[in-house]
Amino acid sequence: MSDSEGAPADLRAWLREAGDRGELQTVEGAGWDLEIGALSQVNYRRTNPKALLFDGIAGYPRGHRVLSGTVSNPRLLGSVLGLGWDRTDADLVETLAARPGEWAARASSFAAVSVPDGPVLAHVVAKPEVNLLDFPVPRWHEGDGGRYIGTGCAVVTRDHDTGRINLGAYRMQVQDDGRSASVNIEAGKHGAQHLRRWFAAEGRAPIAVSLGHHPAYLVAAGVEVPADVSEYDYVGAMMGAPVRTIAGQVTGLPLPHDAELALEGWVRPDDVRPEGPFGEWTGYYSGSREPILTIDVERVYHRDDPILLGAPPGKPPHDYSYMRTVMKSAIITDGLRRTGLPGVRGVWAHEAGGGRSLLIVSIEQRYPGHARQAAYLAAQHPSAAYMNRFTVVVDGDVNPRDLGEVVWAMTGRTDPSVDIEVMKRTWGSRVDPLTPPGAMAFNSRAIIDACRPYERLDDFPQVASASEELIASVTRRWPEVLG
C-alpha cells in the first residue's frame, strides 16, 4: 500500500509531533468498557489536557488503539489547524478571527485528489465477515446504551443532484453484534438532507464513514462549513495542500486514503434499530431507545494497527468542547462581520454551553437599535442557529470570554422588562434535555441586551475601576503585588 508520509493531514505524523512536543500521553491497559471513557473525562478536567493514546486494551491485539483529547488545548488545536504548536488561548482566537471564512473561500483551490490506493486498503473485510467489534470500541459513559464506534468520525454523504460531498460528525452505535452501526443525524444537518433526497429518488442512500483520521477532519465535520463547500476541500485549505481520497469499492464515496479505519454501505428509510441513550454535549444523556437509521455495512477497511479516533461528549469540558468553542467563536465573528454589521468586537461561544447554547457578542454601539440588531443576527445566523439558547450582547468594555464580567454587565445594564426578548419555535435538537421524547425539535432562545442604553451613553454612570494607565503605573512601582 502507498505510504501517507508527507500527506498534509496524516494522523501518525501528527502523533509523532505531539509526542515530541510533550502533548501526547500513552495509557496502557485501560479497558474498553468505561475505563477509556472515564480516563478521558479526567484528562479534560486537567489544567493542561493532553492527547491520550490507549494501547494494550484488554481482549484486543496490541496496536489496536483508541485516541482521545486531540483538540483539547490551544497547542493541540493550533497544530491541528495548521497554525503551529506554540499557540496560547488568546492568540489562537485572535489568529482565527477571519481564517474560517478564508478557508471556505479558498476551498475550491484545494480540491481533494482521488488516488487509486492508500494505507487504509491494507485490510479489506467484506460482508458477511464484517464485525465492528473486532476493534476496541468503547462504552464511553456508564449510562450509554451500547458501544459507540462513531464519536470522532467523519460521515460521508453525497448530494443526489449536485454530487457535492459532505462530512458530518454524528454519533454511531454498534448494532447487531458488530455487523452494523446506527447513525444518529439531526434532521436539519446537511447529511440528513442528502439521505432524504436519496430515499425519495432511489429508496436507499450510499454512506461511508472514516473512523480514524487526522483531527482536522473532526474539526471540519463538527462545525458548520457552508453548504456549497466540501469539507475535504475545506481541510485542504486549512492544511495548505489538497487531501487525498480513495473511492469506496461499493458506493464510490471518497474516504481519506490514509484513514485508520473506515466503513461503507447503505441506509434505507425503514432499516432502523433502537439506539441510545448516549451522554451528549449538553451534559445530559439523550435518546431513549428510539429507532435510528442503521448502516447495512458492506465493507470495512483498516490499516495495520488501526487507531480509532474518539471524541466523546459529556458535561463540559469534554473532548471537543474547547475546539468547538474556539471554532464557533471565530466562525460566528467572521459571519457577523460579513453581514455588514459594524462595530463587531468579537463573539465567544462559551464552553459551558457546549460552544452552542450561550453566545456573547461584543460590539461598539454606533446607532440606536445596534445592540438589538446584533443580538437577532447572531441568534439566527446559520453558523449559530442550531441549539442556541441565550445570546447576550455586551459593550466593548466587557470581555465576552469572562462570564463574571458578562453577568456584571447584565446586572447593571439590563432592564429585564425591556432588554430581554424571547424567540420561539427556533432550531432545536433531539439531544436537548428539554425536548420531550418524540417531540419536534423546536426550542426557544432569549436575547439579552446587556449594553448601556444607547440614549444614555453620554451620562451613564462611569465604571468604578482604575484606569489602565494607573494600573500600569502602580504595577511598575510595586511589581511584587503581581506576585
GROMACS .gro file of C-alpha atoms in nm:
model
  483
    1MET     CA    1   0.000   0.000   0.000
    2SER     CA    2   0.118   0.353  -0.075
    3ASP     CA    3   0.277   0.549   0.209
    4SER     CA    4   0.100   0.851   0.355
    5GLU     CA    5   0.425   1.014   0.471
    6GLY     CA    6   0.420   1.377   0.365
    7ALA     CA    7   0.041   1.392   0.335
    8PRO     CA    8  -0.088   1.723   0.473
    9ALA     CA    9  -0.329   1.561   0.718
   10ASP     CA   10  -0.159   1.239   0.828
   11LEU     CA   11  -0.256   1.126   1.178
   12ARG     CA   12   0.057   0.923   1.250
   13ALA     CA   13   0.294   1.204   1.157
   14TRP     CA   14   0.088   1.439   1.377
   15LEU     CA   15   0.107   1.195   1.668
   16ARG     CA   16   0.486   1.181   1.640
   17GLU     CA   17   0.496   1.561   1.656
   18ALA     CA   18   0.257   1.565   1.951
   19GLY     CA   19   0.484   1.322   2.134
   20ASP     CA   20   0.793   1.529   2.060
   21ARG     CA   21   0.614   1.840   2.195
   22GLY     CA   22   0.505   1.669   2.516
   23GLU     CA   23   0.136   1.684   2.417
   24LEU     CA   24   0.074   1.308   2.385
   25GLN     CA   25   0.036   1.060   2.670
   26THR     CA   26   0.015   0.683   2.620
   27VAL     CA   27  -0.210   0.487   2.857
   28GLU     CA   28  -0.158   0.112   2.888
   29GLY     CA   29  -0.413  -0.149   2.987
   30ALA     CA   30  -0.736   0.051   3.018
   31GLY     CA   31  -1.050  -0.145   2.934
   32TRP     CA   32  -1.290  -0.055   2.655
   33ASP     CA   33  -1.583  -0.079   2.897
   34LEU     CA   34  -1.597   0.261   3.074
   35GLU     CA   35  -1.229   0.290   3.171
   36ILE     CA   36  -1.118   0.463   2.849
   37GLY     CA   37  -1.416   0.699   2.878
   38ALA     CA   38  -1.358   0.779   3.244
   39LEU     CA   39  -0.984   0.842   3.195
   40SER     CA   40  -1.066   1.068   2.901
   41GLN     CA   41  -1.303   1.267   3.122
   42VAL     CA   42  -1.039   1.303   3.394
   43ASN     CA   43  -0.795   1.426   3.129
   44TYR     CA   44  -1.029   1.702   3.002
   45ARG     CA   45  -1.055   1.843   3.352
   46ARG     CA   46  -0.679   1.881   3.394
   47THR     CA   47  -0.531   2.230   3.368
   48ASN     CA   48  -0.348   2.121   3.053
   49PRO     CA   49  -0.523   1.824   2.890
   50LYS     CA   50  -0.318   1.610   2.655
   51ALA     CA   51  -0.398   1.378   2.370
   52LEU     CA   52  -0.439   1.027   2.517
   53LEU     CA   53  -0.344   0.718   2.316
   54PHE     CA   54  -0.480   0.397   2.469
   55ASP     CA   55  -0.297   0.072   2.390
   56GLY     CA   56  -0.283  -0.276   2.539
   57ILE     CA   57  -0.662  -0.276   2.562
   58ALA     CA   58  -0.786  -0.597   2.727
   59GLY     CA   59  -0.920  -0.851   2.479
   60TYR     CA   60  -0.761  -0.686   2.173
   61PRO     CA   61  -0.427  -0.721   1.995
   62ARG     CA   62  -0.161  -0.474   2.096
   63GLY     CA   63  -0.160  -0.191   1.840
   64HIS     CA   64  -0.540  -0.176   1.813
   65ARG     CA   65  -0.563   0.166   1.975
   66VAL     CA   66  -0.808   0.438   2.076
   67LEU     CA   67  -0.716   0.808   2.071
   68SER     CA   68  -0.893   1.091   2.255
   69GLY     CA   69  -0.830   1.452   2.359
   70THR     CA   70  -0.677   1.559   2.027
   71VAL     CA   71  -0.819   1.914   2.027
   72SER     CA   72  -0.840   1.979   2.399
   73ASN     CA   73  -0.586   2.261   2.445
   74PRO     CA   74  -0.454   2.559   2.240
   75ARG     CA   75  -0.129   2.391   2.136
   76LEU     CA   76  -0.305   2.077   2.012
   77LEU     CA   77  -0.579   2.269   1.834
   78GLY     CA   78  -0.336   2.519   1.681
   79SER     CA   79  -0.130   2.236   1.534
   80VAL     CA   80  -0.440   2.059   1.400
   81LEU     CA   81  -0.547   2.379   1.223
   82GLY     CA   82  -0.204   2.420   1.060
   83LEU     CA   83  -0.120   2.722   1.281
   84GLY     CA   84   0.178   2.573   1.465
   85TRP     CA   85   0.238   2.426   1.810
   86ASP     CA   86   0.314   2.737   2.010
   87ARG     CA   87  -0.032   2.886   2.042
   88THR     CA   88  -0.186   3.028   2.356
   89ASP     CA   89  -0.559   3.055   2.413
   90ALA     CA   90  -0.565   3.430   2.344
   91ASP     CA   91  -0.355   3.441   2.028
   92LEU     CA   92  -0.526   3.133   1.883
   93VAL     CA   93  -0.860   3.312   1.898
   94GLU     CA   94  -0.712   3.630   1.752
   95THR     CA   95  -0.541   3.440   1.469
   96LEU     CA   96  -0.861   3.253   1.386
   97ALA     CA   97  -1.077   3.567   1.367
   98ALA     CA   98  -1.100   3.555   0.987
   99ARG     CA   99  -0.946   3.217   0.900
  100PRO     CA  100  -1.262   3.001   0.873
  101GLY     CA  101  -1.409   3.238   0.614
  102GLU     CA  102  -1.080   3.240   0.423
  103TRP     CA  103  -1.065   2.860   0.427
  104ALA     CA  104  -1.419   2.837   0.288
  105ALA     CA  105  -1.344   3.096   0.019
  106ARG     CA  106  -1.022   2.919  -0.085
  107ALA     CA  107  -1.153   2.562  -0.063
  108SER     CA  108  -1.212   2.526  -0.437
  109SER     CA  109  -0.841   2.587  -0.494
  110PHE     CA  110  -0.759   2.287  -0.274
  111ALA     CA  111  -0.999   2.030  -0.419
  112ALA     CA  112  -0.941   1.678  -0.288
  113VAL     CA  113  -0.744   1.449  -0.519
  114SER     CA  114  -0.869   1.095  -0.580
  115VAL     CA  115  -0.593   0.833  -0.577
  116PRO     CA  116  -0.619   0.460  -0.653
  117ASP     CA  117  -0.452   0.326  -0.341
  118GLY     CA  118  -0.371   0.412   0.020
  119PRO     CA  119  -0.281   0.267   0.360
  120VAL     CA  120  -0.648   0.226   0.453
  121LEU     CA  121  -0.671  -0.054   0.196
  122ALA     CA  122  -0.420  -0.269   0.384
  123HIS     CA  123  -0.712  -0.482   0.505
  124VAL     CA  124  -1.050  -0.505   0.331
  125VAL     CA  125  -1.328  -0.700   0.501
  126ALA     CA  126  -1.644  -0.773   0.302
  127LYS     CA  127  -1.989  -0.869   0.421
  128PRO     CA  128  -2.072  -1.118   0.578
  129GLU     CA  129  -1.733  -1.122   0.755
  130VAL     CA  130  -1.782  -0.769   0.891
  131ASN     CA  131  -1.753  -0.739   1.269
  132LEU     CA  132  -1.705  -0.389   1.408
  133LEU     CA  133  -1.632  -0.537   1.750
  134ASP     CA  134  -1.303  -0.669   1.613
  135PHE     CA  135  -1.189  -0.321   1.716
  136PRO     CA  136  -1.179  -0.186   2.076
  137VAL     CA  137  -1.494   0.023   2.052
  138PRO     CA  138  -1.552   0.191   2.391
  139ARG     CA  139  -1.860   0.215   2.601
  140TRP     CA  140  -1.782   0.574   2.694
  141HIS     CA  141  -2.030   0.657   2.973
  142GLU     CA  142  -2.194   0.449   3.242
  143GLY     CA  143  -2.544   0.532   3.115
  144ASP     CA  144  -2.474   0.466   2.746
  145GLY     CA  145  -2.698   0.215   2.576
  146GLY     CA  146  -2.412   0.045   2.396
  147ARG     CA  147  -2.066   0.079   2.242
  148TYR     CA  148  -2.016   0.387   2.025
  149ILE     CA  149  -1.771   0.349   1.737
  150GLY     CA  150  -1.859   0.691   1.595
  151THR     CA  151  -1.770   0.992   1.810
  152GLY     CA  152  -1.468   1.143   1.633
  153CYS     CA  153  -1.591   1.015   1.299
  154ALA     CA  154  -1.646   1.180   0.963
  155VAL     CA  155  -1.964   1.051   0.796
  156VAL     CA  156  -1.952   1.088   0.417
  157THR     CA  157  -2.267   1.157   0.214
  158ARG     CA  158  -2.325   1.285  -0.138
  159ASP     CA  159  -2.588   1.527  -0.268
  160HIS     CA  160  -2.802   1.323  -0.507
  161ASP     CA  161  -2.847   1.608  -0.754
  162THR     CA  162  -2.519   1.801  -0.743
  163GLY     CA  163  -2.274   1.533  -0.631
  164ARG     CA  164  -2.134   1.760  -0.358
  165ILE     CA  165  -1.968   1.566  -0.077
  166ASN     CA  166  -2.043   1.638   0.288
  167LEU     CA  167  -1.862   1.526   0.603
  168GLY     CA  168  -2.051   1.528   0.931
  169ALA     CA  169  -1.972   1.413   1.285
  170TYR     CA  170  -2.266   1.207   1.412
  171ARG     CA  171  -2.284   0.954   1.690
  172MET     CA  172  -2.276   0.587   1.582
  173GLN     CA  173  -2.368   0.290   1.799
  174VAL     CA  174  -2.258  -0.062   1.713
  175GLN     CA  175  -2.559  -0.280   1.636
  176ASP     CA  176  -2.636  -0.644   1.555
  177ASP     CA  177  -2.336  -0.781   1.746
  178GLY     CA  178  -2.097  -0.580   1.531
  179ARG     CA  179  -2.248  -0.636   1.188
  180SER     CA  180  -2.393  -0.285   1.156
  181ALA     CA  181  -2.399   0.059   1.316
  182SER     CA  182  -2.675   0.315   1.363
  183VAL     CA  183  -2.604   0.675   1.259
  184ASN     CA  184  -2.792   0.943   1.451
  185ILE     CA  185  -2.818   1.253   1.230
  186GLU     CA  186  -3.021   1.559   1.329
  187ALA     CA  187  -3.288   1.641   1.068
  188GLY     CA  188  -3.150   1.985   0.975
  189LYS     CA  189  -2.794   1.870   0.907
  190HIS     CA  190  -2.662   1.854   0.552
  191GLY     CA  191  -2.607   1.478   0.581
  192ALA     CA  192  -2.972   1.419   0.673
  193GLN     CA  193  -3.086   1.634   0.380
  194HIS     CA  194  -2.872   1.423   0.146
  195LEU     CA  195  -3.017   1.098   0.279
  196ARG     CA  196  -3.378   1.216   0.244
  197ARG     CA  197  -3.323   1.311  -0.121
  198TRP     CA  198  -3.168   0.971  -0.198
  199PHE     CA  199  -3.457   0.794  -0.022
  200ALA     CA  200  -3.709   0.988  -0.231
  201ALA     CA  201  -3.523   0.923  -0.556
  202GLU     CA  202  -3.390   0.569  -0.516
  203GLY     CA  203  -3.519   0.418  -0.192
  204ARG     CA  204  -3.174   0.388  -0.036
  205ALA     CA  205  -2.870   0.610   0.017
  206PRO     CA  206  -2.497   0.542  -0.001
  207ILE     CA  207  -2.295   0.625   0.308
  208ALA     CA  208  -1.933   0.590   0.417
  209VAL     CA  209  -1.756   0.668   0.743
  210SER     CA  210  -1.397   0.740   0.837
  211LEU     CA  211  -1.348   0.633   1.198
  212GLY     CA  212  -0.983   0.723   1.248
  213HIS     CA  213  -0.800   1.015   1.083
  214HIS     CA  214  -0.611   1.340   1.139
  215PRO     CA  215  -0.815   1.558   1.379
  216ALA     CA  216  -0.854   1.824   1.105
  217TYR     CA  217  -1.133   1.605   0.966
  218LEU     CA  218  -1.301   1.608   1.307
  219VAL     CA  219  -1.286   1.988   1.311
  220ALA     CA  220  -1.432   2.021   0.961
  221ALA     CA  221  -1.703   1.760   1.025
  222GLY     CA  222  -1.801   1.915   1.357
  223VAL     CA  223  -1.857   2.278   1.257
  224GLU     CA  224  -2.097   2.440   1.011
  225VAL     CA  225  -1.899   2.458   0.687
  226PRO     CA  226  -2.104   2.639   0.416
  227ALA     CA  227  -2.335   2.408   0.222
  228ASP     CA  228  -2.159   2.470  -0.110
  229VAL     CA  229  -1.815   2.377   0.026
  230SER     CA  230  -1.692   2.018   0.064
  231GLU     CA  231  -1.529   1.954   0.398
  232TYR     CA  232  -1.249   1.767   0.218
  233ASP     CA  233  -1.164   2.084   0.028
  234TYR     CA  234  -1.200   2.286   0.349
  235VAL     CA  235  -0.943   2.063   0.518
  236GLY     CA  236  -0.716   2.111   0.217
  237ALA     CA  237  -0.742   2.489   0.250
  238MET     CA  238  -0.676   2.458   0.624
  239MET     CA  239  -0.366   2.243   0.567
  240GLY     CA  240  -0.245   2.436   0.260
  241ALA     CA  241  -0.246   2.131   0.030
  242PRO     CA  242  -0.520   1.908  -0.116
  243VAL     CA  243  -0.606   1.593   0.076
  244ARG     CA  244  -0.603   1.256  -0.098
  245THR     CA  245  -0.906   1.028  -0.109
  246ILE     CA  246  -0.989   0.682  -0.236
  247ALA     CA  247  -1.327   0.571  -0.371
  248GLY     CA  248  -1.514   0.310  -0.171
  249GLN     CA  249  -1.545  -0.020  -0.354
  250VAL     CA  250  -1.923  -0.037  -0.307
  251THR     CA  251  -2.059   0.318  -0.306
  252GLY     CA  252  -1.777   0.512  -0.471
  253LEU     CA  253  -1.789   0.764  -0.186
  254PRO     CA  254  -1.449   0.918  -0.109
  255LEU     CA  255  -1.262   0.824   0.209
  256PRO     CA  256  -0.929   0.965   0.332
  257HIS     CA  257  -0.667   0.750   0.161
  258ASP     CA  258  -0.476   0.718   0.489
  259ALA     CA  259  -0.774   0.671   0.720
  260GLU     CA  260  -0.705   0.432   1.005
  261LEU     CA  261  -1.042   0.258   0.996
  262ALA     CA  262  -1.342   0.312   0.767
  263LEU     CA  263  -1.663   0.150   0.651
  264GLU     CA  264  -1.921   0.193   0.378
  265GLY     CA  265  -2.263   0.064   0.289
  266TRP     CA  266  -2.625   0.169   0.255
  267VAL     CA  267  -2.901   0.316   0.464
  268ARG     CA  268  -3.271   0.261   0.394
  269PRO     CA  269  -3.561   0.458   0.546
  270ASP     CA  270  -3.718   0.151   0.708
  271ASP     CA  271  -3.395  -0.012   0.828
  272VAL     CA  272  -3.370   0.118   1.185
  273ARG     CA  273  -3.255  -0.008   1.526
  274PRO     CA  274  -3.321   0.109   1.883
  275GLU     CA  275  -3.038   0.344   1.982
  276GLY     CA  276  -2.915   0.523   2.292
  277PRO     CA  277  -2.911   0.663   2.545
  278PHE     CA  278  -2.578   0.841   2.498
  279GLY     CA  279  -2.400   1.105   2.706
  280GLU     CA  280  -2.421   1.413   2.484
  281TRP     CA  281  -2.250   1.755   2.459
  282THR     CA  282  -2.532   1.917   2.656
  283GLY     CA  283  -2.404   1.732   2.962
  284TYR     CA  284  -2.706   1.502   2.974
  285TYR     CA  285  -2.793   1.162   2.833
  286SER     CA  286  -3.013   1.175   2.527
  287GLY     CA  287  -3.210   0.914   2.339
  288SER     CA  288  -3.439   0.652   2.481
  289ARG     CA  289  -3.401   0.352   2.254
  290GLU     CA  290  -3.560   0.538   1.964
  291PRO     CA  291  -3.543   0.374   1.617
  292ILE     CA  292  -3.248   0.524   1.429
  293LEU     CA  293  -3.124   0.471   1.071
  294THR     CA  294  -2.877   0.186   1.057
  295ILE     CA  295  -2.599   0.125   0.806
  296ASP     CA  296  -2.601  -0.205   0.618
  297VAL     CA  297  -2.221  -0.234   0.625
  298GLU     CA  298  -2.080  -0.383   0.304
  299ARG     CA  299  -1.708  -0.316   0.358
  300VAL     CA  300  -1.470  -0.237   0.642
  301TYR     CA  301  -1.124  -0.101   0.562
  302HIS     CA  302  -0.836  -0.061   0.804
  303ARG     CA  303  -0.464  -0.007   0.830
  304ASP     CA  304  -0.221  -0.228   1.017
  305ASP     CA  305  -0.258  -0.149   1.390
  306PRO     CA  306  -0.554   0.089   1.340
  307ILE     CA  307  -0.629   0.386   1.564
  308LEU     CA  308  -0.994   0.465   1.643
  309LEU     CA  309  -1.041   0.840   1.694
  310GLY     CA  310  -1.263   0.907   1.993
  311ALA     CA  311  -1.425   1.241   2.067
  312PRO     CA  312  -1.681   1.157   2.335
  313PRO     CA  313  -1.904   1.442   2.451
  314GLY     CA  314  -2.046   1.482   2.801
  315LYS     CA  315  -2.079   1.750   3.066
  316PRO     CA  316  -1.840   2.030   2.960
  317PRO     CA  317  -1.548   2.037   2.942
  318HIS     CA  318  -1.545   1.732   2.717
  319ASP     CA  319  -1.333   1.603   2.429
  320TYR     CA  320  -1.414   1.866   2.167
  321SER     CA  321  -1.583   2.142   2.371
  322TYR     CA  322  -1.269   2.360   2.360
  323MET     CA  323  -1.235   2.311   1.984
  324ARG     CA  324  -1.599   2.387   1.922
  325THR     CA  325  -1.587   2.698   2.140
  326VAL     CA  326  -1.284   2.838   1.959
  327MET     CA  327  -1.402   2.746   1.609
  328LYS     CA  328  -1.762   2.855   1.657
  329SER     CA  329  -1.648   3.184   1.811
  330ALA     CA  330  -1.427   3.256   1.511
  331ILE     CA  331  -1.685   3.144   1.253
  332ILE     CA  332  -1.969   3.346   1.408
  333THR     CA  333  -1.748   3.654   1.448
  334ASP     CA  334  -1.649   3.631   1.082
  335GLY     CA  335  -2.007   3.560   0.978
  336LEU     CA  336  -2.144   3.865   1.158
  337ARG     CA  337  -1.881   4.089   1.006
  338ARG     CA  338  -1.961   3.954   0.660
  339THR     CA  339  -2.327   4.055   0.704
  340GLY     CA  340  -2.203   4.414   0.711
  341LEU     CA  341  -2.287   4.463   1.079
  342PRO     CA  342  -2.049   4.736   1.201
  343GLY     CA  343  -1.867   4.754   1.532
  344VAL     CA  344  -1.832   4.379   1.598
  345ARG     CA  345  -1.552   4.331   1.850
  346GLY     CA  346  -1.593   3.956   1.879
  347VAL     CA  347  -1.812   3.661   1.975
  348TRP     CA  348  -1.747   3.393   2.236
  349ALA     CA  349  -1.948   3.068   2.225
  350HIS     CA  350  -1.897   2.957   2.584
  351GLU     CA  351  -1.771   2.609   2.663
  352ALA     CA  352  -2.024   2.583   2.947
  353GLY     CA  353  -2.294   2.587   2.678
  354GLY     CA  354  -2.116   2.330   2.465
  355GLY     CA  355  -1.999   2.600   2.224
  356ARG     CA  356  -2.357   2.642   2.102
  357SER     CA  357  -2.612   2.737   2.364
  358LEU     CA  358  -2.457   3.052   2.515
  359LEU     CA  359  -2.322   3.322   2.282
  360ILE     CA  360  -2.174   3.650   2.400
  361VAL     CA  361  -2.143   3.923   2.135
  362SER     CA  362  -1.923   4.227   2.200
  363ILE     CA  363  -1.988   4.545   2.000
  364GLU     CA  364  -1.908   4.916   1.987
  365GLN     CA  365  -2.251   5.079   1.968
  366ARG     CA  366  -2.288   5.304   1.663
  367TYR     CA  367  -2.662   5.385   1.644
  368PRO     CA  368  -2.997   5.327   1.818
  369GLY     CA  369  -3.101   4.962   1.789
  370HIS     CA  370  -2.749   4.845   1.707
  371ALA     CA  371  -2.727   4.612   2.008
  372ARG     CA  372  -3.064   4.452   1.938
  373GLN     CA  373  -2.973   4.409   1.571
  374ALA     CA  374  -2.651   4.231   1.669
  375ALA     CA  375  -2.846   4.003   1.903
  376TYR     CA  376  -3.101   3.900   1.642
  377LEU     CA  377  -2.842   3.846   1.369
  378ALA     CA  378  -2.621   3.635   1.596
  379ALA     CA  379  -2.909   3.431   1.738
  380GLN     CA  380  -3.026   3.323   1.392
  381HIS     CA  381  -2.705   3.334   1.188
  382PRO     CA  382  -2.666   2.999   1.005
  383SER     CA  383  -2.341   2.934   1.192
  384ALA     CA  384  -2.508   2.990   1.529
  385ALA     CA  385  -2.875   2.898   1.496
  386TYR     CA  386  -2.860   2.528   1.592
  387MET     CA  387  -2.936   2.481   1.964
  388ASN     CA  388  -2.866   2.843   2.056
  389ARG     CA  389  -3.047   2.928   2.381
  390PHE     CA  390  -2.904   3.256   2.512
  391THR     CA  391  -2.745   3.535   2.310
  392VAL     CA  392  -2.609   3.821   2.519
  393VAL     CA  393  -2.479   4.145   2.367
  394VAL     CA  394  -2.228   4.350   2.567
  395ASP     CA  395  -2.038   4.674   2.518
  396GLY     CA  396  -1.676   4.674   2.406
  397ASP     CA  397  -1.550   4.737   2.760
  398VAL     CA  398  -1.674   4.391   2.866
  399ASN     CA  399  -1.464   4.081   2.795
  400PRO     CA  400  -1.708   3.833   2.632
  401ARG     CA  401  -1.492   3.540   2.742
  402ASP     CA  402  -1.521   3.631   3.111
  403LEU     CA  403  -1.860   3.516   3.241
  404GLY     CA  404  -1.807   3.717   3.559
  405GLU     CA  405  -1.780   4.037   3.355
  406VAL     CA  406  -2.076   3.937   3.138
  407VAL     CA  407  -2.300   3.873   3.439
  408TRP     CA  408  -2.180   4.203   3.593
  409ALA     CA  409  -2.288   4.382   3.274
  410MET     CA  410  -2.626   4.207   3.279
  411THR     CA  411  -2.692   4.303   3.640
  412GLY     CA  412  -2.613   4.669   3.580
  413ARG     CA  413  -2.714   4.736   3.219
  414THR     CA  414  -3.007   4.502   3.153
  415ASP     CA  415  -3.361   4.604   3.243
  416PRO     CA  416  -3.544   4.269   3.228
  417SER     CA  417  -3.875   4.430   3.133
  418VAL     CA  418  -3.718   4.597   2.828
  419ASP     CA  419  -3.395   4.421   2.739
  420ILE     CA  420  -3.485   4.050   2.734
  421GLU     CA  421  -3.680   3.910   2.440
  422VAL     CA  422  -3.769   3.551   2.354
  423MET     CA  423  -3.774   3.399   2.008
  424LYS     CA  424  -3.998   3.093   1.977
  425ARG     CA  425  -4.011   2.779   1.760
  426THR     CA  426  -3.645   2.808   1.662
  427TRP     CA  427  -3.396   2.536   1.560
  428GLY     CA  428  -3.361   2.292   1.848
  429SER     CA  429  -3.231   1.939   1.880
  430ARG     CA  430  -3.336   1.595   1.990
  431VAL     CA  431  -3.038   1.595   2.228
  432ASP     CA  432  -3.181   1.896   2.414
  433PRO     CA  433  -3.272   1.776   2.765
  434LEU     CA  434  -3.583   2.000   2.747
  435THR     CA  435  -3.713   1.828   2.432
  436PRO     CA  436  -3.956   1.552   2.535
  437PRO     CA  437  -3.900   1.212   2.369
  438GLY     CA  438  -4.070   1.200   2.032
  439ALA     CA  439  -4.143   1.575   2.021
  440MET     CA  440  -4.048   1.801   1.732
  441ALA     CA  441  -3.706   1.955   1.791
  442PHE     CA  442  -3.803   2.319   1.834
  443ASN     CA  443  -3.657   2.538   2.103
  444SER     CA  444  -3.683   2.898   2.216
  445ARG     CA  445  -3.400   3.141   2.275
  446ALA     CA  446  -3.355   3.457   2.476
  447ILE     CA  447  -3.169   3.759   2.350
  448ILE     CA  448  -3.035   3.974   2.630
  449ASP     CA  449  -2.925   4.332   2.570
  450ALA     CA  450  -2.654   4.390   2.833
  451CYS     CA  451  -2.527   4.711   2.672
  452ARG     CA  452  -2.561   5.056   2.819
  453PRO     CA  453  -2.879   5.216   2.681
  454TYR     CA  454  -2.780   5.396   2.363
  455GLU     CA  455  -2.963   5.714   2.462
  456ARG     CA  456  -2.760   5.723   2.786
  457LEU     CA  457  -2.412   5.662   2.653
  458ASP     CA  458  -2.306   6.014   2.750
  459ASP     CA  459  -2.449   6.019   3.101
  460PHE     CA  460  -2.445   5.651   3.208
  461PRO     CA  461  -2.253   5.610   3.538
  462GLN     CA  462  -1.883   5.556   3.495
  463VAL     CA  463  -1.731   5.218   3.582
  464ALA     CA  464  -1.562   5.220   3.922
  465SER     CA  465  -1.231   5.070   3.815
  466ALA     CA  466  -0.878   5.206   3.797
  467SER     CA  467  -0.768   5.314   3.451
  468GLU     CA  468  -0.524   5.102   3.252
  469GLU     CA  469  -0.267   5.380   3.275
  470LEU     CA  470  -0.290   5.392   3.656
  471ILE     CA  471  -0.273   5.015   3.683
  472ALA     CA  472   0.040   5.012   3.465
  473SER     CA  473   0.199   5.284   3.676
  474VAL     CA  474   0.146   5.120   4.014
  475THR     CA  475   0.244   4.772   3.898
  476ARG     CA  476   0.573   4.910   3.763
  477ARG     CA  477   0.646   5.059   4.103
  478TRP     CA  478   0.527   4.762   4.311
  479PRO     CA  479   0.577   4.454   4.090
  480GLU     CA  480   0.574   4.229   4.398
  481VAL     CA  481   0.196   4.280   4.421
  482LEU     CA  482   0.160   4.082   4.098
  483GLY     CA  483   0.349   3.813   4.256
   0.00000   0.00000   0.00000
